[in-house]
Amino acid sequence: MLVILRISAVALAFLVAAIALFPLRAAWGAAPKGADLSAASVDGTIWAGRISGMIWRGQALGDFETSLSLANLLPQPAIRLANGTGPLKAALLRASNGTLAISEADVRLPLAALGPQLNADGVVRISGASFEIRGETCVSASGRIDTPAVPSLGLPAATGALACEDGVLLARLSSEAGSAVLAFETLSAASIAWRSASAPLAAVLAALGIRQAAPELSPANADSPR
């Protein structure tokens, strides 16, 4: 009986060690994340590792320190990203079969990434954000967004919230010059367009080269015959 207990204890110790040292690279390779999400290199263990050169749909997200906790194993394992070197600074990431779910996200996006003529200094801040993207469809989104003022361009500071509508990621913004609804039509900064805007903001957005959304993407025209 004592021998059996000793063997069981040794087996348990090996099992614990195997789990504790399980390579992050192996877990990353086995995860059903699809081709949209990739990385240049993956190192360390599932509990404490590093992912370098993470890319989602051609968008460089940066390098991250990663960790996994028991609290984030169910209903599907989620990896925590921290100390990001790119626009995504921190988040809790789940990816499976074409669905990307991000929560607790902290994003710092250079203003210049939002338009060809927005070459001014400044950073768009997205805080406490959650996204669920399935294929090309935005399923759900929430979080706070703050954009800086650019006086030289007549662009006031604005604040607002993220949302999904008709499968499109939206940013609903308010400022002293009125309100605007921006749409990320292909879920990237390069695809930004405006759905609606107060007259002063519409003029500024047009001058910045940010186009108006196509009629079929506008809620006001959703029920109109084509």
Short mmCIF file of C-alpha atoms in Angstrom, two decimals:
data_model
loop_
_atom_site.label_atom_id
_atom_site.label_comp_id
_atom_site.label_asym_id
_atom_site.label_seq_id
_atom_site.Cartn_x
_atom_site.Cartn_y
_atom_site.Cartn_z
CA MET A 1 0.00 0.00 0.00
CA LEU A 2 2.84 2.36 0.89
CA VAL A 3 4.54 1.61 -2.43
CA ILE A 4 1.33 2.45 -4.31
CA LEU A 5 1.02 5.74 -2.44
CA ARG A 6 4.62 6.63 -3.25
CA ILE A 7 4.11 5.82 -6.93
CA SER A 8 0.94 7.89 -6.96
CA ALA A 9 2.74 10.81 -5.33
CA VAL A 10 5.56 10.64 -7.88
CA ALA A 11 3.06 10.44 -10.76
CA LEU A 12 1.18 13.42 -9.38
CA ALA A 13 4.41 15.38 -9.06
CA PHE A 14 5.29 14.64 -12.69
CA LEU A 15 1.79 15.67 -13.78
CA VAL A 16 1.98 18.96 -11.89
CA ALA A 17 5.43 19.65 -13.34
CA ALA A 18 4.23 18.85 -16.86
CA ILE A 19 1.30 21.25 -16.52
CA ALA A 20 3.43 23.96 -14.91
CA LEU A 21 6.05 23.76 -17.67
CA PHE A 22 3.72 23.21 -20.62
CA PRO A 23 5.13 25.31 -23.48
CA LEU A 24 3.12 28.31 -24.59
CA ARG A 25 4.28 27.63 -28.15
CA ALA A 26 2.55 24.22 -28.14
CA ALA A 27 -0.66 25.66 -26.70
CA TRP A 28 -0.64 28.53 -29.22
CA GLY A 29 -0.12 26.13 -32.12
CA ALA A 30 -2.93 23.83 -30.99
CA ALA A 31 -5.47 26.59 -30.30
CA PRO A 32 -8.27 26.80 -32.94
CA LYS A 33 -7.69 30.51 -33.55
CA GLY A 34 -7.88 30.50 -37.34
CA ALA A 35 -5.58 32.26 -39.78
CA ASP A 36 -6.56 35.79 -38.72
CA LEU A 37 -4.35 35.75 -35.62
CA SER A 38 -0.64 35.02 -35.86
CA ALA A 39 2.64 35.70 -34.08
CA ALA A 40 6.29 35.90 -35.09
CA SER A 41 7.48 34.04 -31.99
CA VAL A 42 6.01 32.44 -28.88
CA ASP A 43 8.14 31.60 -25.84
CA GLY A 44 7.81 30.51 -22.22
CA THR A 45 5.07 28.48 -20.55
CA ILE A 46 1.30 28.84 -20.59
CA TRP A 47 1.51 30.39 -17.13
CA ALA A 48 4.21 32.96 -17.91
CA GLY A 49 5.37 33.58 -21.45
CA ARG A 50 5.92 36.10 -24.21
CA ILE A 51 4.33 36.56 -27.62
CA SER A 52 6.20 38.72 -30.12
CA GLY A 53 4.95 40.18 -33.37
CA MET A 54 1.25 39.46 -32.86
CA ILE A 55 -0.81 40.32 -35.94
CA TRP A 56 -4.57 40.25 -36.45
CA ARG A 57 -5.84 40.63 -40.02
CA GLY A 58 -2.75 42.50 -41.07
CA GLN A 59 -2.89 44.86 -38.07
CA ALA A 60 0.28 44.77 -35.96
CA LEU A 61 -0.73 44.51 -32.30
CA GLY A 62 2.77 44.38 -30.77
CA ASP A 63 4.69 42.19 -28.34
CA PHE A 64 3.21 41.02 -25.04
CA GLU A 65 3.97 39.36 -21.76
CA THR A 66 1.40 36.61 -21.29
CA SER A 67 -0.11 34.69 -18.41
CA LEU A 68 -2.87 32.19 -17.74
CA SER A 69 -4.72 31.80 -14.46
CA LEU A 70 -7.06 29.11 -13.18
CA ALA A 71 -9.84 31.70 -13.01
CA ASN A 72 -9.65 32.17 -16.79
CA LEU A 73 -9.74 28.52 -17.85
CA LEU A 74 -13.53 28.23 -18.18
CA PRO A 75 -15.71 28.25 -20.19
CA GLN A 76 -12.79 28.60 -22.61
CA PRO A 77 -9.15 29.34 -21.78
CA ALA A 78 -8.28 33.03 -21.97
CA ILE A 79 -4.75 34.35 -22.11
CA ARG A 80 -3.89 37.64 -20.46
CA LEU A 81 -1.79 40.06 -22.50
CA ALA A 82 0.17 42.75 -20.66
CA ASN A 83 2.80 45.42 -21.29
CA GLY A 84 2.05 45.59 -25.01
CA THR A 85 4.50 47.45 -27.22
CA GLY A 86 1.93 48.29 -29.91
CA PRO A 87 -1.53 49.88 -29.94
CA LEU A 88 -3.00 47.11 -27.78
CA LYS A 89 -1.49 47.56 -24.32
CA ALA A 90 -3.38 44.95 -22.31
CA ALA A 91 -6.31 42.57 -22.74
CA LEU A 92 -7.82 39.20 -21.96
CA LEU A 93 -7.88 37.20 -25.20
CA ARG A 94 -9.99 34.24 -26.31
CA ALA A 95 -9.85 32.96 -29.89
CA SER A 96 -11.65 29.98 -31.38
CA ASN A 97 -12.80 28.90 -34.83
CA GLY A 98 -13.06 32.33 -36.41
CA THR A 99 -14.30 34.08 -33.28
CA LEU A 100 -12.09 36.58 -31.45
CA ALA A 101 -13.20 37.70 -27.99
CA ILE A 102 -11.27 40.44 -26.20
CA SER A 103 -12.14 41.88 -22.81
CA GLU A 104 -10.54 44.33 -20.38
CA ALA A 105 -8.75 45.87 -23.35
CA ASP A 106 -6.61 48.99 -23.14
CA VAL A 107 -5.81 50.52 -26.54
CA ARG A 108 -3.63 53.52 -27.41
CA LEU A 109 -3.94 54.30 -31.12
CA PRO A 110 -1.91 57.11 -32.73
CA LEU A 111 -4.24 59.73 -34.17
CA ALA A 112 -2.43 59.52 -37.50
CA ALA A 113 -3.66 55.93 -37.94
CA LEU A 114 -7.26 57.11 -38.34
CA GLY A 115 -6.89 59.21 -41.45
CA PRO A 116 -4.42 60.18 -44.18
CA GLN A 117 -4.34 63.82 -43.07
CA LEU A 118 -4.35 63.29 -39.33
CA ASN A 119 -0.60 63.69 -38.98
CA ALA A 120 -0.86 65.65 -35.74
CA ASP A 121 0.42 64.32 -32.46
CA GLY A 122 -2.16 62.75 -30.22
CA VAL A 123 -3.47 59.39 -29.13
CA VAL A 124 -6.94 57.88 -29.24
CA ARG A 125 -7.57 56.05 -25.97
CA ILE A 126 -9.91 53.08 -25.63
CA SER A 127 -10.36 51.85 -22.07
CA GLY A 128 -12.14 48.92 -20.45
CA ALA A 129 -13.19 47.64 -23.84
CA SER A 130 -14.74 44.31 -24.78
CA PHE A 131 -15.17 43.00 -28.32
CA GLU A 132 -16.51 39.83 -29.87
CA ILE A 133 -15.76 39.46 -33.56
CA ARG A 134 -17.08 36.47 -35.51
CA GLY A 135 -15.72 36.30 -39.02
CA GLU A 136 -16.42 39.72 -40.54
CA THR A 137 -19.20 40.51 -38.06
CA CYS A 138 -19.00 42.56 -34.89
CA VAL A 139 -21.17 40.62 -32.44
CA SER A 140 -20.75 42.84 -29.39
CA ALA A 141 -18.61 45.75 -28.24
CA SER A 142 -18.39 48.09 -25.28
CA GLY A 143 -15.89 50.45 -23.72
CA ARG A 144 -14.94 54.11 -23.45
CA ILE A 145 -13.20 56.02 -26.23
CA ASP A 146 -11.48 59.40 -25.90
CA THR A 147 -10.04 61.35 -28.81
CA PRO A 148 -7.73 64.37 -28.40
CA ALA A 149 -8.32 67.88 -29.67
CA VAL A 150 -6.37 69.02 -32.72
CA PRO A 151 -6.86 72.82 -32.73
CA SER A 152 -4.90 73.32 -35.95
CA LEU A 153 -7.44 71.15 -37.77
CA GLY A 154 -10.51 72.46 -35.99
CA LEU A 155 -11.06 69.08 -34.35
CA PRO A 156 -12.33 69.25 -30.74
CA ALA A 157 -11.70 66.64 -28.07
CA ALA A 158 -14.43 64.02 -27.94
CA THR A 159 -15.52 61.17 -25.72
CA GLY A 160 -17.96 58.34 -26.21
CA ALA A 161 -18.61 54.62 -26.27
CA LEU A 162 -18.09 51.63 -28.52
CA ALA A 163 -20.98 49.53 -29.79
CA CYS A 164 -21.98 47.08 -32.52
CA GLU A 165 -24.86 47.72 -34.90
CA ASP A 166 -25.80 45.60 -37.91
CA GLY A 167 -22.52 43.74 -37.50
CA VAL A 168 -20.40 46.89 -37.72
CA LEU A 169 -18.15 48.27 -34.97
CA LEU A 170 -19.17 51.83 -34.08
CA ALA A 171 -17.74 54.66 -32.00
CA ARG A 172 -20.41 57.11 -30.81
CA LEU A 173 -18.67 60.37 -29.93
CA SER A 174 -19.77 63.66 -28.36
CA SER A 175 -17.87 66.95 -28.30
CA GLU A 176 -18.45 70.67 -27.87
CA ALA A 177 -18.95 70.85 -31.64
CA GLY A 178 -21.68 68.21 -31.63
CA SER A 179 -21.78 64.45 -32.04
CA ALA A 180 -20.61 61.89 -34.59
CA VAL A 181 -20.92 58.17 -35.20
CA LEU A 182 -17.84 56.56 -36.74
CA ALA A 183 -17.91 53.10 -38.33
CA PHE A 184 -15.00 50.68 -38.70
CA GLU A 185 -16.41 48.94 -41.77
CA THR A 186 -13.82 46.17 -42.03
CA LEU A 187 -12.81 46.18 -38.37
CA SER A 188 -9.59 48.11 -38.95
CA ALA A 189 -8.46 51.69 -38.45
CA ALA A 190 -7.89 52.04 -42.19
CA SER A 191 -11.59 51.44 -42.92
CA ILE A 192 -13.01 54.23 -40.78
CA ALA A 193 -15.99 56.20 -42.11
CA TRP A 194 -18.62 58.39 -40.53
CA ARG A 195 -22.28 57.38 -40.42
CA SER A 196 -23.68 60.60 -39.00
CA ALA A 197 -22.25 63.85 -37.67
CA SER A 198 -23.27 67.35 -36.70
CA ALA A 199 -22.63 69.89 -39.45
CA PRO A 200 -19.39 71.31 -37.94
CA LEU A 201 -17.93 67.84 -37.38
CA ALA A 202 -19.04 66.58 -40.79
CA ALA A 203 -17.13 69.43 -42.41
CA VAL A 204 -13.99 68.68 -40.39
CA LEU A 205 -14.20 64.93 -41.07
CA ALA A 206 -14.60 65.53 -44.80
CA ALA A 207 -11.62 67.91 -44.80
CA LEU A 208 -9.55 65.24 -43.07
CA GLY A 209 -10.31 62.74 -45.81
CA ILE A 210 -12.56 60.57 -43.65
CA ARG A 211 -15.40 59.55 -45.95
CA GLN A 212 -19.08 59.14 -45.23
CA ALA A 213 -20.30 55.56 -44.86
CA ALA A 214 -21.99 53.98 -47.85
CA PRO A 215 -25.81 54.26 -47.80
CA GLU A 216 -26.31 50.54 -47.17
CA LEU A 217 -24.31 50.87 -43.94
CA SER A 218 -26.33 53.81 -42.65
CA PRO A 219 -29.16 53.03 -40.19
CA ALA A 220 -31.28 55.76 -41.79
CA ASN A 221 -31.21 53.87 -45.06
CA ALA A 222 -31.39 50.34 -43.71
CA ASP A 223 -35.04 49.90 -44.75
CA SER A 224 -34.90 51.89 -47.97
CA PRO A 225 -35.41 49.98 -51.24
CA ARG A 226 -32.26 49.57 -53.29
#
